[in-house]
Amino acid sequence: MKKLLTITVALFLSVNFLFAQSEQYTAAMTEALKDFSVSENKEPVPAEWQALANRFERIASAEPKEWLPRYYATYAYSMLAFFGKNATEKDQMVDKAEALLKEALAIEGENSELMLLDAQVHQARMLVDPQSRYMTEGPRFEESLQKAKTLNPDNPRIYLMQGSSLYYTPEQFGGGKKVAKPVLEKAMEKFATFKPEGPLYPNWGHGQAGYMLGEASK
């Protein structure tokens, strides 16, 4: 009887400890995502994205079995890659993004959101030096984007990224506003019905898609 009571108490304490850990994780992510949403919906500020990258990395370190903090840290570093002072610094940011993405994939496996982020990392790597990297990183970007679409064709961020890429591609290379517009329209259609799997899951991009569609429609 005494042994059974000891086991019951141990199980009770263990469940309560895990519940408290889960609550702490959810609270930390919820607060970090509020700042993520603010930064995502305005002109990029490198210092803010660095602070977010650090914040999500800290959560990731405390939560070795969670892929979402690594996802957001990857996103932040891929954003920072656009603002490096030189090619070396930009590549360092992409390296950080790539390492965190590998961790997320090791935990979760391939899903639409992570493969979309993989495309974004390849795009960031390519834009460090487009002339010399287009032939290698360009196809990798397209391949990851297509895999994301295969895994979930209703993910609106796929069409946002595709439309954004076309928007900034010169017309002589098959891009431009006219080509991007129908893809961005599709992104907005997908956003209208999209529901994230949970409150901590990716839900970014709607404002960016709307803004770009407005610009492409001018």
mmCIF file of N, CA and C in Angstrom, residues 38 112 172 200:
data_model
loop_
_atom_site.group_PDB
_atom_site.id
_atom_site.type_symbol
_atom_site.label_atom_id
_atom_site.label_comp_id
_atom_site.label_asym_id
_atom_site.label_seq_id
_atom_site.Cartn_x
_atom_site.Cartn_y
_atom_site.Cartn_z
ATOM 1 N N VAL A 38 4.175 42.052 -34.852
ATOM 2 C CA VAL A 38 4.411 43.494 -35.016
ATOM 3 C C VAL A 38 5.531 43.728 -36.027
ATOM 4 N N SER A 112 4.715 21.318 -44.777
ATOM 5 C CA SER A 112 4.614 22.419 -45.728
ATOM 6 C C SER A 112 5.301 23.681 -45.227
ATOM 7 N N GLN A 172 12.242 40.739 -68.219
ATOM 8 C CA GLN A 172 13.000 40.013 -69.245
ATOM 9 C C GLN A 172 13.384 38.596 -68.814
ATOM 10 N N LEU A 200 0.050 28.632 -31.883
ATOM 11 C CA LEU A 200 1.483 28.910 -32.018
ATOM 12 C C LEU A 200 1.993 28.639 -33.426
#
